Structures are given as structure tokens and as C-alpha cells.
Amino acid sequence: MNTGSLLAADLVIAVLAAAGWLGGGAASAARRRPLALGLAGLALLATLARAITITALARAGWWFAAEKVVIAAPLSLAGVVVAGTRLLRVPGDIRSVAVPMLFAGYAGSGALLVTLLHGYPASAGVGLLAVAGIVAATAVSWRILSPRPSRTLSRAATVVAVAALVAGTGLLVPGATPAAPHDHRYQDASTVGEPTRRFTLTAGTATVRVSGRDVAAWAFNGQVPGPELTATVGDVLAVTLRNRDIARGVTLHWHGYDVPNSQDGVPGVTQAAVLPGQEFVYRFRAGQAGTYWYHTHAVSDVGVRKGLYGALVVRPAPVTGVDVTVPVHTLAGEPLPAPRVEPVEAGEPVRLRLINTDSTTHRYALAGTPFRVAAIDGYELRGPTPLVDTAVLIPAGGRYDLVFTAPATPVALFVDGRAVYSTGPMSAATDGWPVLDPLGYGVGSPAPWSRFDRKFTLVLDRGLDLRGLLPRYAHTVNGATDPDIPPHAVRLGDIVRFTIVNRSMVVHPWHLHGHHVLVLSHNRQPATGSPLWLDSFDVRPGDVWEVAFRADNPGMWANHCHNLAHTGMTLHLMYS
Ligand code: C2O
Ligand code: CU
């Protein structure tokens, strides 16, 4: 069983155990003996099963099990001991086991809440709060159900609950979090020489036609996607961004293009958002060939979804053959781009540049020809071998370049089963195709680094965020949400290793600005194929990724989840 399913199974079992005890307690209070004993048996079995899931999770990585081992296991054990010893005495009056069983149920529920609301890292404060809640709930049940509650005992329970509450709250009051990097002065554009390619992108509200339907969109130059920006390696780009009427402001972020920090387009970090009537000129040298894209980074979850994005393609000097860009997007529920059919002469080399501009993964399948994955996230792979009837999964923000030599018969590219590009009429069932694992694809080479100057761990989860006006059930990194996630500090030249762990039940496509990271391993399997230099990769439930990079691009860089609706999952990489 993979770690993601294990996390889900553990949750279900924990719910069963807590519900079994609580139900058993209620049934005994109502003197329904067989039901009470049956539910107690279920709760015992579930608790036993949980010992197995927790052990397996701890073996998959401490991040997955910490609070379960430290908080949930002792609480569940206390519940089993208290309720179990009472049950073993086979009470004449089943009602006498009601409170012990309810106690076990509160203990299980408390532990469950710790996992659901707080998660990793486990802390003494959270543990004490759980104890306070459990003791208080037990004391209340006991006062209600006991024929002659002892004063001393109920006073003792109150004292324990209050003490645990006070101590827990005290331990949880946040210490000074390092200031989030939102108020430093923006740097000037670096001197990159005279522009050789100039573009103007005007952002504005627009009505665009998708699949025969008029859709209200936000568009660059009135079109979705925005114009494809192309350049040749060595060009100096000057892109003027104007905002006509996007009230919440716009910027341009060059996704995957490692530009100088001042050109990175992150409002509040590298520049101020460009408001209606304003403009901003981005300048950078196109030093790296490959497939990239641009998008607004101001309220990006709304802006990108509504259409403020486009392709950025940098080609090496002479290019031959057919070169097609396929930026996939979902606009108002309609899939883009519209299917395109273009005959290609047999023998022509073809390059398909696939871009996923959505917030979730897409599955791409190229039918009718053997092909190679020539590049991922703009970087060429070493020794890619031909693939036949194989699908690729592209994470949110990611790009794959597929190359093939046009056969005499039609070829078609399917995205989630829909044909988006073809060289002639053809149909194919691509559903059952295996999916390429890029970690073992192409020719490997030894990792360039064996020691790391900095090591950081990012634990992705979900939890209660109490810092705002209203509590929110937010996506978290290391237990916090933006802007409260402490930045990671590096020095120029450092070799940095990130370990990224997903404890949650959803995929988080991870994206570091300003750098490509080299994949070292995924779920403990070392990367053996061509070196993979990625800027976007899917961290699935239960995943552990180890990636590394050289800190060679000074500045303050966003490091975030590219499911743009997960707004809290942003932290920063900061050069000191
Ligand atoms: Cu494509 Cu910070 O994003
Ligand atoms: Cu996410």
C-alpha cells in the first residue's frame, strides 16, 4: 500500500475506533447491552488495526506519524486500558461501563482532532489541549451518568482540565515568527543591454469565444491565451505590461524562466502590482532555450484561471521542422486549446511543446507514432529513448516537449482523452496506457553534489489557521500558512536540499521561483534517469521528494504550491 492510501486508511480506522467507543458508551448508558458490547469489540479491533497503520506510517517517514505516535497512540492506549479493564470484569449493570467507554471515545476523538486540525509537528501544547478537552468531556459525562458523583473526583477533573488548558494554550502562543518578506524595497531592472525583441501585453476584461460559447475572461491583448512570446537564445526581451481595467492589478511572472529577481513579477515581493492605467517594462536576457509560460501573479488564483497567461518559447538558433505549442487550460469549464488538425509531410521532425496552465494535473497521450520526451520544464533530457503507447502526466505549471518524425499515417495528441492536435483524422483508445516515470527515463549521470550547505524540509498538510479574523481550514506548510511561514535563508553559492513531504489528501504541484531544482529521489527511489531539472512537480499524498539546487540567483523568491487556489501554501527563499 502506498503512503497516500495508508494515510487515508489510518484516518478511516481512527474514525471507526472513536465512533465505536462513543457509540458503545451511549449504548451502555441506554442499557443496550449487546449493542454496547458489539461496538466495544469494533472499537478494540480498530484500535488494534491502528497500531499497524501508525507503525507503517512511521516507517514511511516520521513526518507522517509524529503526532499519531506521540499523542494519538498514548491517548488510545489510555482509552483501551480504562474501558477494557472495566469491560473484562463483565459488569452486571452495563451502565457502569458507559463513562469508561465514553472516555475512550473522547480520547480517540481528541487524537483525531489533533491530526486533522494541527498535524505536523506534534507539540506539547496541542497534546495538553487535547487532554484538557478529553478530561472535561469525561467529567461532564460522568456527572450526568453517575448515580452519586464524588465531589473530590469531579474537582480533581476540573483542576486537571483547567491546568492542561492553561499549559497547552501557553505553549501554543506563537513566538515571534520571522517577518515575512513583504516590505523590502524593490530592486531596479538589471542592465541587460539593448532589447532585440519587444512585446506589449495589455491586460483587460474581455469576452472570448470558447467551444462556441461567449465567456467573460481576463485577457492579454484581448485573447486567451495571450500572444505566444518567442525569442532566440541571446535575445534581450523587453515586454511592456499595461493594465487597462483589471481592478485588482496584474504582473507578469515568467514561469520556469530563471530571470533576475527584479523581473520575476511577484507583487509585494519583487514589484508593486500594476494597477489600471499603469505600466511596467520587464527586461531580461533569453539565455536558456526551452518551453516556458508567463502569467499574472497578482491574485493569481483568479487571474490565471480567467485567462491572464500565455506561452514563452525560446528557441536555439536555427530551427527546422514543425514546432507547435500546446498550452492547455480550462476556461469557464471549457477546455483549451480548440482541436487543431494540420497535415505534416512524412519524414518531417515535429516538436510538440505541451504546457499545463491549469491548477491540476493533465494526462497527455501521443498516438500513432513512437516519440521521445526531449525536454521537461525547458531543460533537455540526456539520451531520451523512444516511447510507444505511453502517456505522460504533466503537473500544474509543468511543460514537456515531445519530438517525433512524422510518419505517413496520422498522429494525434490527446489531453485527458480529448484530441487537441492531430496531423489527420484518427482515433485511439489511450486510457489504459502506462504512464512514463521520468525519474528512470534517459541516461543518468552522477549527481553534481554530495554535500549540502542547507537542508530544509517542507511538510505540506491541512490545518486550522487561527491567525485571521475567522478560523480557516487552510493548506499549510510546516503547520503555518502565508504570510506566517518562516522564509528559508540561503547564501549565494550554497548547495541547498529541500525535502518535500505531503501529509494531506490532495496533490500539491510544487514550484520554486528563480531556480530549477535537480531531483535526487522520489519516495526513497533515487533518480536514475537523465538529470531532471524541474520547476514544477506534483507532490502527491504520501509523497516524499528530495531535490537540490545551487543558490545562484540572488533575491527574494516565492516558493509555493501551483494549485493556485491553495493560496496559503506560499513561503519564500531569501538570500542573505
Ligand atoms: Cu507560475 Cu509563482 O508561479
Ligand atoms: Cu497545494
XYZ file of C-alpha atoms and ligand atoms in Angstrom:
580
model
C 0.000 0.000 0.000
C 1.449 3.422 -0.826
C 1.755 6.068 1.829
C -1.130 8.119 0.456
C -3.590 5.229 0.805
C -2.103 4.399 4.188
C -2.826 7.940 5.372
C -6.429 7.608 4.190
C -6.844 4.128 5.734
C -5.421 5.308 9.047
C -7.915 8.166 9.119
C -10.869 5.868 8.446
C -9.745 3.431 11.140
C -9.256 6.242 13.642
C -12.808 7.461 12.953
C -14.134 3.912 13.400
C -12.336 3.475 16.720
C -13.567 6.780 18.135
C -17.108 6.217 16.848
C -17.119 2.663 18.224
C -16.219 3.832 21.743
C -18.611 6.773 21.686
C -21.445 4.648 20.317
C -20.662 1.898 22.815
C -20.719 4.438 25.640
C -24.074 5.780 24.522
C -25.482 2.261 24.103
C -24.409 1.233 27.591
C -25.874 4.417 29.050
C -29.151 3.334 27.394
C -28.656 -0.201 28.802
C -28.488 -1.755 25.334
C -26.054 -4.449 26.333
C -25.471 -6.427 23.084
C -25.089 -3.257 21.047
C -22.702 -1.770 23.591
C -20.534 -4.913 23.636
C -20.564 -5.142 19.828
C -19.444 -1.540 19.425
C -16.755 -2.015 22.065
C -15.471 -5.003 20.096
C -15.379 -2.915 16.909
C -13.517 -0.133 18.697
C -10.965 -2.607 20.089
C -10.370 -4.112 16.648
C -9.994 -0.686 15.058
C -7.538 0.395 17.745
C -5.530 -2.747 17.130
C -5.538 -2.103 13.356
C -4.377 1.412 14.032
C -1.279 0.116 15.744
C -0.423 -1.390 12.361
C -1.181 1.693 10.232
C 0.683 4.010 12.603
C 3.733 1.739 12.583
C 3.678 1.573 8.791
C 3.355 5.358 8.527
C 6.247 5.872 10.927
C 8.343 3.606 8.742
C 7.407 5.649 5.662
C 8.673 8.760 7.413
C 8.382 10.363 10.822
C 6.513 13.338 9.316
C 3.567 11.077 8.559
C 3.259 9.634 12.051
C 4.748 12.045 14.582
C 1.557 13.267 16.266
C 0.000 9.814 15.937
C 2.866 8.172 17.829
C 3.340 10.927 20.389
C -0.280 11.958 21.030
C -2.813 9.588 19.444
C -1.195 6.304 20.480
C -0.878 7.104 24.227
C -4.418 8.529 24.293
C -5.890 5.494 22.516
C -3.952 3.197 24.806
C -5.294 5.001 27.878
C -8.798 4.629 26.453
C -8.369 0.901 25.798
C -6.892 0.288 29.256
C -9.641 2.187 31.088
C -12.569 0.842 29.066
C -11.049 -2.602 28.573
C -10.408 -3.345 32.250
C -13.973 -2.346 33.111
C -15.389 -4.489 30.326
C -13.303 -7.514 31.363
C -14.991 -7.539 34.732
C -18.222 -8.334 32.843
C -20.374 -5.861 34.726
C -23.814 -6.856 35.872
C -25.079 -3.383 35.088
C -23.817 -2.443 31.585
C -24.425 1.167 32.506
C -21.326 1.111 34.728
C -19.035 0.906 31.671
C -20.657 3.900 29.943
C -18.251 6.504 31.288
C -15.075 4.438 30.691
C -16.202 3.805 27.109
C -17.082 7.450 26.565
C -13.658 8.359 27.939
C -12.044 6.073 25.352
C -14.214 7.724 22.683
C -13.214 11.237 23.756
C -9.568 10.171 23.809
C -9.863 8.812 20.276
C -11.718 11.891 19.032
C -9.223 14.224 20.678
C -6.350 12.424 18.993
C -8.199 12.570 15.682
C -8.723 16.313 16.016
C -5.014 16.758 16.665
C -4.275 15.047 13.342
C -6.980 16.878 11.408
C -6.540 20.362 12.808
C -2.884 20.510 13.658
C -0.795 17.660 12.309
C 2.948 18.035 11.996
C 4.976 18.884 14.007
C 3.408 17.417 17.150
C 3.761 19.765 20.095
C 3.283 19.520 23.832
C 0.813 22.405 23.688
C -1.516 20.618 21.317
C -1.233 17.406 23.321
C -2.184 19.223 26.532
C -5.150 20.923 24.868
C -6.388 17.519 23.745
C -6.004 16.177 27.280
C -7.930 19.177 28.654
C -10.791 18.537 26.257
C -10.893 14.811 27.000
C -10.843 15.266 30.786
C -13.529 17.970 30.633
C -15.824 15.902 28.398
C -15.355 12.822 30.582
C -16.088 14.789 33.742
C -19.307 16.168 32.256
C -20.467 12.712 31.091
C -19.657 11.270 34.450
C -21.641 13.918 36.357
C -24.624 13.222 34.137
C -24.434 9.441 34.191
C -23.135 8.597 37.643
C -25.766 7.975 40.334
C -23.614 9.584 43.047
C -20.717 11.569 41.615
C -17.873 12.044 44.059
C -17.115 15.701 44.750
C -13.410 15.102 45.162
C -13.130 13.319 41.838
C -15.063 15.943 39.914
C -12.967 18.713 41.489
C -9.822 16.834 40.546
C -11.071 16.501 36.965
C -11.783 20.233 36.789
C -8.303 21.027 38.095
C -6.643 18.691 35.569
C -8.695 20.057 32.662
C -8.034 23.684 33.538
C -4.325 23.079 34.165
C -3.944 21.262 30.825
C -5.887 24.001 29.050
C -3.769 26.777 30.527
C -0.480 24.972 29.924
C -1.468 23.974 26.397
C -2.587 27.461 25.418
C 0.566 28.920 26.923
C 2.727 26.571 24.893
C 0.800 27.349 21.716
C 1.041 31.145 21.798
C 3.241 31.738 18.775
C 6.698 33.064 19.364
C 7.969 35.835 17.128
C 7.770 34.492 13.579
C 10.468 35.897 11.336
C 8.985 38.835 9.442
C 7.532 37.781 6.121
C 9.424 39.379 3.295
C 6.760 41.766 2.095
C 8.181 45.193 2.688
C 11.691 45.444 1.307
C 12.499 47.910 -1.445
C 12.149 46.659 -4.976
C 15.350 46.482 -6.948
C 15.939 48.184 -10.267
C 15.960 46.253 -13.503
C 19.406 44.885 -14.130
C 21.298 46.137 -17.143
C 20.877 43.510 -19.815
C 21.662 45.502 -22.936
C 19.542 46.850 -25.770
C 16.332 44.914 -26.334
C 16.212 42.825 -29.513
C 12.629 41.604 -29.046
C 9.875 43.944 -27.894
C 6.350 42.989 -26.942
C 3.401 44.778 -25.411
C 0.811 42.920 -23.376
C -2.306 44.815 -22.353
C -4.386 43.143 -19.685
C -8.110 43.751 -19.677
C -11.506 42.220 -19.254
C -12.740 40.650 -22.484
C -15.377 38.388 -23.918
C -13.835 35.437 -25.687
C -15.392 32.605 -27.617
C -14.677 29.071 -26.356
C -16.337 25.967 -27.808
C -18.990 28.173 -29.408
C -19.785 29.952 -26.164
C -19.141 33.552 -25.110
C -17.166 33.618 -21.897
C -16.237 36.569 -19.679
C -12.473 36.432 -19.336
C -9.408 38.443 -18.383
C -7.145 38.553 -21.385
C -3.815 39.832 -22.680
C -4.407 41.773 -25.923
C -7.998 40.527 -25.962
C -7.099 36.857 -26.436
C -6.891 33.716 -24.303
C -4.202 32.509 -24.159
C -2.252 35.748 -24.551
C 0.074 36.077 -27.537
C 2.839 33.484 -27.721
C 6.117 35.264 -27.000
C 9.004 33.787 -28.968
C 12.698 34.552 -28.885
C 16.019 33.080 -29.882
C 18.737 32.333 -27.357
C 20.771 35.505 -26.889
C 17.845 37.880 -27.446
C 17.120 40.612 -24.949
C 13.397 40.805 -24.307
C 11.554 43.973 -23.369
C 7.940 43.260 -22.515
C 5.710 46.210 -21.686
C 2.804 45.224 -19.462
C -0.163 47.579 -19.421
C -3.273 47.240 -17.325
C -6.439 48.580 -18.895
C -9.100 47.630 -16.371
C -8.123 44.738 -14.085
C -9.002 46.418 -10.800
C -7.017 44.030 -8.610
C -3.814 44.629 -10.566
C -1.624 42.441 -12.773
C 2.022 41.430 -13.148
C 3.984 39.107 -15.404
C 5.714 36.127 -13.896
C 7.960 34.118 -16.247
C 7.092 30.653 -15.025
C 10.220 28.488 -15.117
C 12.389 31.196 -16.650
C 15.083 31.998 -14.138
C 15.133 35.772 -14.631
C 16.774 38.285 -12.267
C 14.681 38.745 -9.151
C 13.541 42.270 -10.064
C 11.846 40.890 -13.209
C 10.081 37.975 -11.500
C 6.704 39.671 -11.260
C 5.619 38.793 -7.734
C 3.543 41.654 -6.330
C 4.567 42.736 -2.852
C 7.887 40.936 -3.182
C 9.658 41.992 -6.389
C 7.391 44.832 -7.553
C 4.077 46.527 -6.882
C 1.082 45.183 -8.791
C 0.386 47.137 -11.994
C -2.953 48.869 -11.467
C -5.405 50.095 -14.148
C -3.763 52.832 -16.218
C -0.242 51.845 -15.141
C 2.534 50.003 -16.939
C 5.716 48.110 -16.149
C 8.511 47.051 -18.504
C 10.173 43.671 -17.969
C 13.658 43.201 -19.378
C 15.716 40.062 -19.357
C 18.161 38.151 -21.489
C 16.984 34.899 -23.041
C 19.951 32.791 -22.053
C 18.178 29.448 -21.912
C 16.234 27.723 -24.682
C 13.031 25.845 -23.969
C 9.300 25.912 -23.331
C 8.030 28.259 -20.625
C 4.990 30.364 -19.947
C 4.006 33.658 -18.437
C 1.096 34.555 -16.217
C -0.105 37.223 -13.856
C 0.978 36.748 -10.255
C -1.492 39.271 -8.775
C -4.453 37.401 -7.257
C -3.092 34.637 -9.440
C -5.720 32.085 -8.464
C -8.359 34.237 -10.146
C -6.212 35.936 -12.796
C -4.649 32.836 -14.321
C -7.902 30.888 -14.249
C -9.683 33.740 -16.047
C -7.097 33.813 -18.826
C -4.089 36.002 -17.990
C -1.436 33.610 -19.299
C 0.465 32.745 -22.475
C 3.391 30.723 -23.813
C 7.032 31.828 -23.784
C 9.200 29.851 -26.194
C 12.928 30.397 -26.572
C 14.492 28.516 -29.476
C 18.123 27.753 -30.162
C 19.411 29.468 -33.315
C 18.458 27.621 -36.496
C 15.300 25.583 -36.039
C 13.992 23.118 -38.589
C 10.789 21.158 -38.806
C 7.357 21.672 -37.332
C 7.248 23.321 -33.912
C 3.851 23.536 -32.207
C 2.962 24.952 -28.784
C 0.002 23.391 -26.952
C -0.910 25.393 -23.834
C -3.710 23.504 -22.104
C -6.163 25.429 -19.947
C -9.703 25.257 -18.610
C -11.615 28.491 -19.175
C -15.062 28.715 -17.584
C -15.228 24.930 -17.647
C -14.314 24.692 -21.350
C -11.056 23.023 -22.387
C -8.477 24.999 -24.394
C -6.970 24.950 -26.966
C -9.509 24.150 -29.657
C -8.547 20.985 -31.578
C -6.147 21.707 -34.396
C -5.616 19.498 -37.453
C -2.535 20.132 -39.587
C -1.138 17.693 -42.110
C 2.629 17.220 -41.819
C 4.765 15.749 -44.569
C 6.140 12.310 -43.762
C 9.736 12.486 -42.538
C 9.412 15.997 -41.053
C 10.678 16.378 -37.488
C 7.930 17.594 -35.165
C 8.237 19.151 -31.711
C 5.121 19.472 -29.541
C 5.543 21.860 -26.633
C 2.977 20.832 -24.033
C 2.175 23.322 -21.301
C -0.201 22.746 -18.392
C -1.511 26.154 -17.319
C -4.257 24.726 -15.091
C -4.044 24.137 -11.357
C -4.341 20.349 -11.592
C -2.508 17.556 -13.398
C -3.350 16.635 -17.006
C -2.693 13.371 -18.816
C -1.253 13.622 -22.324
C -1.091 10.756 -24.803
C 0.505 10.899 -28.254
C -0.901 8.210 -30.542
C 0.202 6.963 -33.935
C 3.965 7.288 -33.644
C 6.916 6.469 -31.424
C 8.158 9.647 -29.730
C 10.711 10.889 -27.255
C 10.377 13.295 -24.352
C 13.080 15.736 -25.428
C 12.733 18.205 -22.568
C 10.903 18.721 -19.287
C 10.371 22.175 -17.791
C 12.541 23.704 -20.516
C 15.610 21.547 -19.864
C 16.738 18.981 -22.454
C 16.927 15.389 -21.232
C 20.010 13.186 -21.728
C 19.537 10.248 -24.058
C 15.736 10.020 -24.172
C 14.668 6.679 -25.660
C 11.671 6.180 -27.973
C 8.330 5.571 -26.277
C 5.288 3.870 -27.761
C 1.720 3.994 -26.421
C 2.855 5.710 -23.233
C 1.113 8.616 -21.519
C 2.758 11.463 -19.625
C 1.369 13.304 -16.614
C 2.170 16.997 -16.568
C 1.777 18.790 -13.252
C 0.198 22.218 -12.922
C 2.672 24.697 -14.415
C 4.859 21.967 -15.956
C 5.990 21.529 -19.582
C 7.016 18.510 -21.647
C 8.477 18.730 -25.166
C 7.628 15.638 -27.249
C 9.519 15.025 -30.500
C 8.915 12.576 -33.315
C 9.428 12.139 -37.022
C 6.124 12.434 -38.845
C 5.017 9.055 -40.212
C 2.958 8.720 -43.392
C -0.122 7.991 -41.262
C -1.907 10.431 -38.888
C -0.689 11.232 -35.405
C -2.849 12.684 -32.620
C -2.261 14.180 -29.207
C -4.934 13.527 -26.583
C -5.290 15.502 -23.370
C -7.414 13.612 -20.843
C -8.852 11.689 -23.780
C -9.675 14.759 -25.919
C -7.777 15.239 -29.216
C -6.143 18.681 -29.232
C -3.661 18.292 -32.078
C -3.504 15.898 -34.987
C -1.964 15.554 -38.416
C -5.059 13.898 -39.843
C -8.245 12.119 -38.828
C -7.553 9.404 -36.297
C -8.971 7.918 -33.137
C -7.234 5.907 -30.436
C -8.079 4.464 -27.043
C -5.292 5.806 -24.845
C -6.930 5.268 -21.447
C -5.108 2.117 -20.497
C -1.647 3.293 -21.496
C 1.107 3.146 -18.895
C 2.404 6.484 -17.590
C 6.030 7.476 -18.012
C 8.058 7.822 -14.811
C 10.590 10.482 -15.778
C 12.861 9.514 -12.872
C 14.025 6.439 -14.740
C 13.947 7.845 -18.273
C 17.025 8.656 -20.346
C 20.684 8.330 -19.470
C 21.761 9.026 -15.904
C 24.800 10.896 -14.707
C 26.281 11.201 -11.213
C 24.767 13.935 -9.050
C 26.919 17.062 -9.140
C 26.812 17.472 -5.343
C 27.240 15.098 -2.470
C 27.078 17.509 0.438
C 24.623 20.268 1.114
C 25.160 23.598 2.827
C 21.487 23.920 3.745
C 18.784 21.330 4.239
C 15.146 22.318 4.554
C 12.029 20.240 4.998
C 8.589 21.325 3.835
C 5.710 19.339 5.282
C 2.516 20.012 3.311
C -0.722 19.461 5.200
C -4.038 20.928 6.125
C -4.893 22.541 9.424
C -6.707 25.178 11.383
C -5.352 28.681 10.813
C -6.382 30.893 13.716
C -4.428 33.971 12.736
C -7.125 35.663 10.668
C -10.416 37.193 11.762
C -12.224 33.884 11.303
C -10.590 30.493 11.751
C -9.879 28.881 8.389
C -9.227 25.272 7.473
C -6.192 26.097 5.383
C -3.477 24.390 3.358
C -0.319 24.593 5.420
C 3.442 24.270 5.121
C 5.131 23.168 8.356
C 1.906 23.919 10.211
C 1.574 27.538 9.044
C 0.066 29.490 6.151
C 1.216 32.520 4.197
C 2.381 35.073 5.411
C 3.363 33.233 8.595
C 5.584 30.536 7.120
C 9.172 31.426 8.038
C 11.318 32.036 4.931
C 14.303 29.819 4.155
C 17.555 31.765 4.222
C 20.461 30.853 1.941
C 23.721 32.471 0.900
C 24.908 32.922 -2.665
C 26.705 29.741 -3.736
C 25.039 27.435 -1.200
C 24.030 23.966 -2.321
C 20.527 23.606 -0.925
C 18.469 20.474 -0.391
C 14.720 20.501 0.010
C 12.772 17.529 1.342
C 9.108 17.990 0.441
C 6.553 15.788 2.181
C 2.812 15.637 1.569
C 0.748 14.539 4.572
C -2.510 15.765 3.067
C -5.102 14.029 0.892
C -4.621 16.227 -2.190
C -1.869 16.824 -4.755
C 0.336 19.884 -4.333
C 2.222 20.860 -7.514
C 5.367 22.476 -6.114
C 7.039 25.460 -7.787
C 10.173 27.338 -6.737
C 10.779 30.648 -8.491
C 14.139 31.686 -9.924
C 15.785 28.234 -9.877
C 15.454 24.793 -11.359
C 15.842 22.007 -8.841
C 17.582 18.708 -9.556
C 15.539 15.693 -8.474
C 17.565 13.460 -6.115
C 14.868 10.978 -5.157
C 11.145 10.390 -5.055
C 9.689 8.205 -2.294
C 13.197 6.972 -1.447
C 13.822 5.801 -5.044
C 16.910 7.621 -6.295
C 16.562 9.314 -9.693
C 18.439 7.071 -12.110
C 17.469 8.509 -15.491
C 18.513 11.706 -17.175
C 19.127 14.506 -14.681
C 15.746 16.163 -14.135
C 15.896 19.905 -13.620
C 12.356 20.838 -12.719
C 10.496 23.951 -11.763
C 7.119 22.227 -11.240
C 6.473 18.767 -9.827
C 3.486 17.011 -8.309
C 3.816 16.145 -4.631
C 1.077 13.545 -4.283
C -0.484 12.412 -0.985
C 2.153 10.474 0.934
C 4.981 11.611 -1.352
C 8.496 12.460 -0.236
C 10.634 14.339 -2.785
C 14.275 15.224 -2.320
C 15.515 17.957 -4.641
C 18.576 20.197 -4.668
C 19.828 23.329 -6.334
C 22.671 25.808 -6.279
C 21.689 29.183 -4.837
C 22.918 31.232 -7.785
C 20.193 33.823 -8.348
C 20.104 36.349 -5.500
C 16.847 37.841 -4.308
C 13.625 37.026 -2.553
C 11.857 34.167 -4.309
C 8.383 32.752 -3.943
C 8.293 29.013 -3.233
C 4.734 27.774 -3.462
C 2.071 25.324 -4.453
C 0.901 25.889 -8.028
C -2.612 24.756 -7.333
C -3.265 28.471 -7.210
C -6.403 28.028 -5.122
C -4.115 26.824 -2.292
C -3.224 30.420 -1.511
C -1.808 29.763 1.963
C 0.930 27.489 0.658
C 3.488 30.146 -0.126
C 6.807 30.762 1.538
C 9.992 32.453 0.380
C 13.583 31.655 -0.357
C 15.655 34.558 0.854
C 19.304 35.314 0.107
C 21.178 36.857 2.991
Cu 3.619 30.001 -12.128
Cu 4.536 31.672 -8.570
O 4.017 30.851 -10.306
Cu -1.395 22.829 -2.909
